[in-house]
Amino acid sequence: MLQKSRYIMIGGFLGAGKTTAVARLAQRLTDRGLKVGLITNDQGSELVDTKMLRSKGFATEEIPGGCFCCRFNSLMDAAERLEDAARPDVFIAEPVGSCTDLVATVTYPLRRIYGDNFSIAPLSVLVDPIRARRVLGLETGGSFSPKVIYIYRKQLEEADVIVISKCELL
Ligand SMILES: Nc1nc2c(ncn2[C@@H]2O[C@H](COP(=O)(O)OP(=O)(O)O)[C@@H](O)[C@H]2O)c(=O)[nH]1
Ligand SMILES: [Mg+2]
């Protein structure tokens, strides 16, 4: 029987620590003998994160020029390229930090259309606690515009797991 690959998506606002977490997780899984395939995403192209992750030896594909949420087919093409190149046991995908709609646009179609290929992990959303204190109004200090706060809150709302990053800063 075809062994399903794990699909892990780590969301969160710009600077929350996603790429750092992806690299650490990828290393930990690799040390355990699992093969990983990483997928990065940004609005621009030539992602620095992609270069950094590749330089650590991880099979990495990028989806430039738009968010996963409006580029589902590109995401699946990237997964297929990784499958051909590295046969990953685990895919780890980092969506762009402004995306707010991952469950409906990625998790759901992935489960419906590709559910035989992937076992989909709960959606983790990383939160920088220092920033969160300000954005959520627990502390005064520089915050975001109302539009950006809307995005920030939406990301938290659709999380299956809210993960506090950088906890040594608290
Ligand atoms: N102090 C601290 N800094 C971190 C931690 N994780 C990430 N960072 C830093 O936070 C910044 C943003 O991290 P990055 O992984 O690029 O975030 P992304 O934009 O969500 O991908 C970088 O300067 C990281 O070095 C952490 O656990 N503790
Ligand atoms: Mg990043």
PDB file of C-alpha atoms and ligand atoms in Angstrom:
ATOM      1  CA  MET A   1       0.000   0.000   0.000  1.00  0.00           C
ATOM      2  CA  LEU A   2       1.147   3.527  -0.716  1.00  0.00           C
ATOM      3  CA  GLN A   3       2.568   5.107   2.410  1.00  0.00           C
ATOM      4  CA  LYS A   4       1.057   8.545   3.021  1.00  0.00           C
ATOM      5  CA  SER A   5       3.408  11.475   3.464  1.00  0.00           C
ATOM      6  CA  ARG A   6       2.846  13.877   6.330  1.00  0.00           C
ATOM      7  CA  TYR A   7       1.933  17.428   5.311  1.00  0.00           C
ATOM      8  CA  ILE A   8       2.760  20.058   7.933  1.00  0.00           C
ATOM      9  CA  MET A   9       1.945  23.732   7.460  1.00  0.00           C
ATOM     10  CA  ILE A  10       3.398  26.361   9.786  1.00  0.00           C
ATOM     11  CA  GLY A  11       1.691  29.734   9.520  1.00  0.00           C
ATOM     12  CA  GLY A  12       2.039  33.001  11.365  1.00  0.00           C
ATOM     13  CA  PHE A  13       2.769  36.654  10.827  1.00  0.00           C
ATOM     14  CA  LEU A  14       5.941  37.969   9.216  1.00  0.00           C
ATOM     15  CA  GLY A  15       8.817  37.570  11.676  1.00  0.00           C
ATOM     16  CA  ALA A  16       6.978  35.119  13.940  1.00  0.00           C
ATOM     17  CA  GLY A  17       9.778  32.572  13.530  1.00  0.00           C
ATOM     18  CA  LYS A  18       8.341  30.295  10.840  1.00  0.00           C
ATOM     19  CA  THR A  19      11.484  29.769   8.774  1.00  0.00           C
ATOM     20  CA  THR A  20      13.568  29.207  11.892  1.00  0.00           C
ATOM     21  CA  ALA A  21      11.060  26.616  13.106  1.00  0.00           C
ATOM     22  CA  VAL A  22      10.888  24.921   9.693  1.00  0.00           C
ATOM     23  CA  ALA A  23      14.685  24.591   9.589  1.00  0.00           C
ATOM     24  CA  ARG A  24      14.845  23.203  13.146  1.00  0.00           C
ATOM     25  CA  LEU A  25      12.012  20.766  12.578  1.00  0.00           C
ATOM     26  CA  ALA A  26      13.519  19.636   9.278  1.00  0.00           C
ATOM     27  CA  GLN A  27      16.833  18.989  11.013  1.00  0.00           C
ATOM     28  CA  ARG A  28      15.199  17.083  13.833  1.00  0.00           C
ATOM     29  CA  LEU A  29      13.265  14.857  11.434  1.00  0.00           C
ATOM     30  CA  THR A  30      16.345  14.316   9.271  1.00  0.00           C
ATOM     31  CA  ASP A  31      18.320  13.272  12.363  1.00  0.00           C
ATOM     32  CA  ARG A  32      15.615  10.681  12.997  1.00  0.00           C
ATOM     33  CA  GLY A  33      16.163   9.237   9.532  1.00  0.00           C
ATOM     34  CA  LEU A  34      13.118  10.773   7.850  1.00  0.00           C
ATOM     35  CA  LYS A  35      13.273  12.497   4.486  1.00  0.00           C
ATOM     36  CA  VAL A  36      11.890  16.016   4.373  1.00  0.00           C
ATOM     37  CA  GLY A  37      10.730  18.241   1.540  1.00  0.00           C
ATOM     38  CA  LEU A  38      10.256  21.929   2.221  1.00  0.00           C
ATOM     39  CA  ILE A  39       8.004  24.405   0.449  1.00  0.00           C
ATOM     40  CA  THR A  40       8.501  28.149   0.858  1.00  0.00           C
ATOM     41  CA  ASN A  41       6.220  30.908  -0.279  1.00  0.00           C
ATOM     42  CA  ASP A  42       6.403  34.638  -0.746  1.00  0.00           C
ATOM     43  CA  GLN A  43       4.996  37.499  -2.756  1.00  0.00           C
ATOM     44  CA  GLY A  44       8.322  38.174  -4.458  1.00  0.00           C
ATOM     45  CA  SER A  45      10.705  35.747  -6.108  1.00  0.00           C
ATOM     46  CA  GLU A  46      14.204  34.467  -5.321  1.00  0.00           C
ATOM     47  CA  LEU A  47      13.373  33.829  -1.736  1.00  0.00           C
ATOM     48  CA  VAL A  48      16.284  34.161   0.667  1.00  0.00           C
ATOM     49  CA  ASP A  49      14.670  31.555   2.893  1.00  0.00           C
ATOM     50  CA  THR A  50      14.781  29.055   0.049  1.00  0.00           C
ATOM     51  CA  LYS A  51      18.513  29.612  -0.396  1.00  0.00           C
ATOM     52  CA  MET A  52      19.134  29.295   3.327  1.00  0.00           C
ATOM     53  CA  LEU A  53      17.160  26.044   3.601  1.00  0.00           C
ATOM     54  CA  ARG A  54      18.823  24.575   0.510  1.00  0.00           C
ATOM     55  CA  SER A  55      22.232  25.518   1.879  1.00  0.00           C
ATOM     56  CA  LYS A  56      21.431  23.310   4.884  1.00  0.00           C
ATOM     57  CA  GLY A  57      20.919  20.441   2.477  1.00  0.00           C
ATOM     58  CA  PHE A  58      17.120  20.209   2.535  1.00  0.00           C
ATOM     59  CA  ALA A  59      15.177  19.571  -0.646  1.00  0.00           C
ATOM     60  CA  THR A  60      13.273  22.842  -1.019  1.00  0.00           C
ATOM     61  CA  GLU A  61      10.841  24.209  -3.575  1.00  0.00           C
ATOM     62  CA  GLU A  62       9.490  27.726  -3.585  1.00  0.00           C
ATOM     63  CA  ILE A  63       6.253  29.253  -4.738  1.00  0.00           C
ATOM     64  CA  PRO A  64       7.023  32.866  -5.534  1.00  0.00           C
ATOM     65  CA  GLY A  65       4.668  35.591  -6.653  1.00  0.00           C
ATOM     66  CA  GLY A  66       1.605  34.826  -4.564  1.00  0.00           C
ATOM     67  CA  CYS A  67       0.231  33.089  -1.534  1.00  0.00           C
ATOM     68  CA  PHE A  68      -0.557  29.348  -1.258  1.00  0.00           C
ATOM     69  CA  CYS A  69      -4.184  30.304  -0.759  1.00  0.00           C
ATOM     70  CA  CYS A  70      -4.515  31.465  -4.370  1.00  0.00           C
ATOM     71  CA  ARG A  71      -1.893  29.084  -5.811  1.00  0.00           C
ATOM     72  CA  PHE A  72      -3.044  25.647  -4.787  1.00  0.00           C
ATOM     73  CA  ASN A  73      -2.013  24.096  -8.104  1.00  0.00           C
ATOM     74  CA  SER A  74       1.488  25.553  -7.798  1.00  0.00           C
ATOM     75  CA  LEU A  75       1.680  24.071  -4.326  1.00  0.00           C
ATOM     76  CA  MET A  76       0.786  20.641  -5.658  1.00  0.00           C
ATOM     77  CA  ASP A  77       3.289  21.013  -8.513  1.00  0.00           C
ATOM     78  CA  ALA A  78       5.978  21.868  -5.965  1.00  0.00           C
ATOM     79  CA  ALA A  79       5.047  18.817  -3.893  1.00  0.00           C
ATOM     80  CA  GLU A  80       5.279  16.654  -7.013  1.00  0.00           C
ATOM     81  CA  ARG A  81       8.745  17.998  -7.873  1.00  0.00           C
ATOM     82  CA  LEU A  82       9.882  17.242  -4.333  1.00  0.00           C
ATOM     83  CA  GLU A  83       8.342  13.798  -4.562  1.00  0.00           C
ATOM     84  CA  ASP A  84      10.329  13.073  -7.738  1.00  0.00           C
ATOM     85  CA  ALA A  85      13.556  14.527  -6.348  1.00  0.00           C
ATOM     86  CA  ALA A  86      13.550  13.401  -2.733  1.00  0.00           C
ATOM     87  CA  ARG A  87      10.543  11.167  -1.928  1.00  0.00           C
ATOM     88  CA  PRO A  88       9.891  13.021   1.342  1.00  0.00           C
ATOM     89  CA  ASP A  89       8.259  11.293   4.305  1.00  0.00           C
ATOM     90  CA  VAL A  90       7.328  14.729   5.584  1.00  0.00           C
ATOM     91  CA  PHE A  91       6.495  17.914   3.691  1.00  0.00           C
ATOM     92  CA  ILE A  92       6.806  21.156   5.635  1.00  0.00           C
ATOM     93  CA  ALA A  93       5.261  24.232   4.069  1.00  0.00           C
ATOM     94  CA  GLU A  94       5.694  27.840   5.148  1.00  0.00           C
ATOM     95  CA  PRO A  95       2.979  30.125   3.815  1.00  0.00           C
ATOM     96  CA  VAL A  96       3.565  33.823   3.345  1.00  0.00           C
ATOM     97  CA  GLY A  97       3.071  35.827   6.553  1.00  0.00           C
ATOM     98  CA  SER A  98       0.058  37.745   5.267  1.00  0.00           C
ATOM     99  CA  CYS A  99      -2.084  34.719   4.432  1.00  0.00           C
ATOM    100  CA  THR A 100      -5.316  34.374   6.394  1.00  0.00           C
ATOM    101  CA  ASP A 101      -7.209  31.652   4.628  1.00  0.00           C
ATOM    102  CA  LEU A 102      -5.213  28.429   4.677  1.00  0.00           C
ATOM    103  CA  VAL A 103      -7.774  25.959   5.938  1.00  0.00           C
ATOM    104  CA  ALA A 104     -10.391  26.605   3.273  1.00  0.00           C
ATOM    105  CA  THR A 105      -7.944  27.044   0.406  1.00  0.00           C
ATOM    106  CA  VAL A 106      -5.232  24.491   1.203  1.00  0.00           C
ATOM    107  CA  THR A 107      -6.091  22.055   3.994  1.00  0.00           C
ATOM    108  CA  TYR A 108      -9.589  21.335   2.752  1.00  0.00           C
ATOM    109  CA  PRO A 109      -8.808  20.689  -0.946  1.00  0.00           C
ATOM    110  CA  LEU A 110      -5.677  18.782   0.053  1.00  0.00           C
ATOM    111  CA  ARG A 111      -7.775  16.453   2.177  1.00  0.00           C
ATOM    112  CA  ARG A 112     -10.549  16.151  -0.390  1.00  0.00           C
ATOM    113  CA  ILE A 113      -8.444  15.705  -3.517  1.00  0.00           C
ATOM    114  CA  TYR A 114      -5.155  14.316  -2.250  1.00  0.00           C
ATOM    115  CA  GLY A 115      -6.253  12.651   0.973  1.00  0.00           C
ATOM    116  CA  ASP A 116      -4.820   9.314  -0.224  1.00  0.00           C
ATOM    117  CA  ASN A 117      -1.366  10.859  -0.620  1.00  0.00           C
ATOM    118  CA  PHE A 118      -1.120  13.061   2.443  1.00  0.00           C
ATOM    119  CA  SER A 119      -1.816  12.796   6.115  1.00  0.00           C
ATOM    120  CA  ILE A 120      -2.390  16.404   7.084  1.00  0.00           C
ATOM    121  CA  ALA A 121      -1.118  17.785  10.376  1.00  0.00           C
ATOM    122  CA  PRO A 122      -3.127  20.311  12.391  1.00  0.00           C
ATOM    123  CA  LEU A 123      -2.428  23.897  11.285  1.00  0.00           C
ATOM    124  CA  SER A 124       0.113  25.484  13.627  1.00  0.00           C
ATOM    125  CA  VAL A 125       0.268  29.265  13.753  1.00  0.00           C
ATOM    126  CA  LEU A 126       3.351  30.779  15.348  1.00  0.00           C
ATOM    127  CA  VAL A 127       3.062  33.872  17.516  1.00  0.00           C
ATOM    128  CA  ASP A 128       5.851  36.187  18.607  1.00  0.00           C
ATOM    129  CA  PRO A 129       4.789  36.862  22.199  1.00  0.00           C
ATOM    130  CA  ILE A 130       6.300  40.340  22.456  1.00  0.00           C
ATOM    131  CA  ARG A 131       4.448  41.479  19.366  1.00  0.00           C
ATOM    132  CA  ALA A 132       1.269  39.693  20.435  1.00  0.00           C
ATOM    133  CA  ARG A 133       1.158  41.586  23.723  1.00  0.00           C
ATOM    134  CA  ARG A 134       0.987  44.836  21.786  1.00  0.00           C
ATOM    135  CA  VAL A 135      -1.244  43.753  18.935  1.00  0.00           C
ATOM    136  CA  LEU A 136      -3.761  42.177  21.289  1.00  0.00           C
ATOM    137  CA  GLY A 137      -3.776  45.326  23.422  1.00  0.00           C
ATOM    138  CA  LEU A 138      -2.272  43.812  26.575  1.00  0.00           C
ATOM    139  CA  GLU A 139       0.519  46.315  26.514  1.00  0.00           C
ATOM    140  CA  THR A 140       0.935  49.796  25.083  1.00  0.00           C
ATOM    141  CA  GLY A 141       3.511  50.423  22.420  1.00  0.00           C
ATOM    142  CA  GLY A 142       3.801  50.380  18.657  1.00  0.00           C
ATOM    143  CA  SER A 143       1.141  48.244  17.029  1.00  0.00           C
ATOM    144  CA  PHE A 144      -0.240  47.786  13.538  1.00  0.00           C
ATOM    145  CA  SER A 145      -2.909  49.532  11.508  1.00  0.00           C
ATOM    146  CA  PRO A 146      -6.461  48.167  11.922  1.00  0.00           C
ATOM    147  CA  LYS A 147      -6.180  46.308   8.586  1.00  0.00           C
ATOM    148  CA  VAL A 148      -3.040  44.519   9.659  1.00  0.00           C
ATOM    149  CA  ILE A 149      -4.518  43.712  13.054  1.00  0.00           C
ATOM    150  CA  TYR A 150      -7.457  42.159  11.211  1.00  0.00           C
ATOM    151  CA  ILE A 151      -5.061  39.847   9.313  1.00  0.00           C
ATOM    152  CA  TYR A 152      -3.215  39.027  12.509  1.00  0.00           C
ATOM    153  CA  ARG A 153      -6.408  38.036  14.323  1.00  0.00           C
ATOM    154  CA  LYS A 154      -7.719  36.035  11.350  1.00  0.00           C
ATOM    155  CA  GLN A 155      -4.539  33.989  11.325  1.00  0.00           C
ATOM    156  CA  LEU A 156      -5.002  33.117  14.974  1.00  0.00           C
ATOM    157  CA  GLU A 157      -8.671  32.279  14.466  1.00  0.00           C
ATOM    158  CA  GLU A 158      -8.009  29.548  11.945  1.00  0.00           C
ATOM    159  CA  ALA A 159      -5.147  27.939  13.864  1.00  0.00           C
ATOM    160  CA  ASP A 160      -5.603  24.414  15.165  1.00  0.00           C
ATOM    161  CA  VAL A 161      -2.619  25.036  17.422  1.00  0.00           C
ATOM    162  CA  ILE A 162      -1.322  28.454  18.458  1.00  0.00           C
ATOM    163  CA  VAL A 163       2.391  28.093  19.091  1.00  0.00           C
ATOM    164  CA  ILE A 164       4.189  30.748  21.147  1.00  0.00           C
ATOM    165  CA  SER A 165       7.626  31.212  19.651  1.00  0.00           C
ATOM    166  CA  LYS A 166      10.639  32.994  21.137  1.00  0.00           C
ATOM    167  CA  CYS A 167       9.432  32.121  24.651  1.00  0.00           C
ATOM    168  CA  GLU A 168      12.864  32.822  26.114  1.00  0.00           C
ATOM    169  CA  LEU A 169      12.092  36.519  25.470  1.00  0.00           C
ATOM    170  CA  LEU A 170       9.177  36.521  27.915  1.00  0.00           C
TER     171      LEU A 170
HETATM  172  N1  LIG B   1      14.949  35.250  20.307  1.00  0.00           N
HETATM  173  C1  LIG B   1      14.465  34.431  19.385  1.00  0.00           C
HETATM  174  N2  LIG B   1      14.473  34.829  18.097  1.00  0.00           N
HETATM  175  C2  LIG B   1      13.978  33.986  17.176  1.00  0.00           C
HETATM  176  C3  LIG B   1      13.457  32.704  17.508  1.00  0.00           C
HETATM  177  N3  LIG B   1      13.010  32.117  16.387  1.00  0.00           N
HETATM  178  C4  LIG B   1      13.251  33.003  15.385  1.00  0.00           C
HETATM  179  N4  LIG B   1      13.835  34.130  15.852  1.00  0.00           N
HETATM  180  C5  LIG B   1      14.250  35.328  15.082  1.00  0.00           C
HETATM  181  O1  LIG B   1      13.105  36.019  14.626  1.00  0.00           O
HETATM  182  C6  LIG B   1      13.372  36.598  13.335  1.00  0.00           C
HETATM  183  C7  LIG B   1      12.324  36.117  12.345  1.00  0.00           C
HETATM  184  O2  LIG B   1      12.472  34.708  12.203  1.00  0.00           O
HETATM  185  P1  LIG B   1      12.010  33.946  10.889  1.00  0.00           P
HETATM  186  O3  LIG B   1      12.173  32.488  11.168  1.00  0.00           O
HETATM  187  O4  LIG B   1      12.678  34.489   9.678  1.00  0.00           O
HETATM  188  O5  LIG B   1      10.458  34.347  10.854  1.00  0.00           O
HETATM  189  P2  LIG B   1       9.364  34.199   9.685  1.00  0.00           P
HETATM  190  O6  LIG B   1       9.266  35.551   9.029  1.00  0.00           O
HETATM  191  O7  LIG B   1       8.098  33.867  10.427  1.00  0.00           O
HETATM  192  O8  LIG B   1       9.811  33.126   8.768  1.00  0.00           O
HETATM  193  C8  LIG B   1      14.770  36.182  12.954  1.00  0.00           C
HETATM  194  O9  LIG B   1      15.649  37.236  13.275  1.00  0.00           O
HETATM  195  C9  LIG B   1      15.022  34.957  13.844  1.00  0.00           C
HETATM  196  O10 LIG B   1      16.390  34.784  14.109  1.00  0.00           O
HETATM  197  C10 LIG B   1      13.485  32.301  18.888  1.00  0.00           C
HETATM  198  O11 LIG B   1      13.055  31.208  19.280  1.00  0.00           O
HETATM  199  N5  LIG B   1      14.000  33.223  19.772  1.00  0.00           N
HETATM  200 MG    MG B   2      10.002  33.045   6.664  1.00  0.00          MG
END
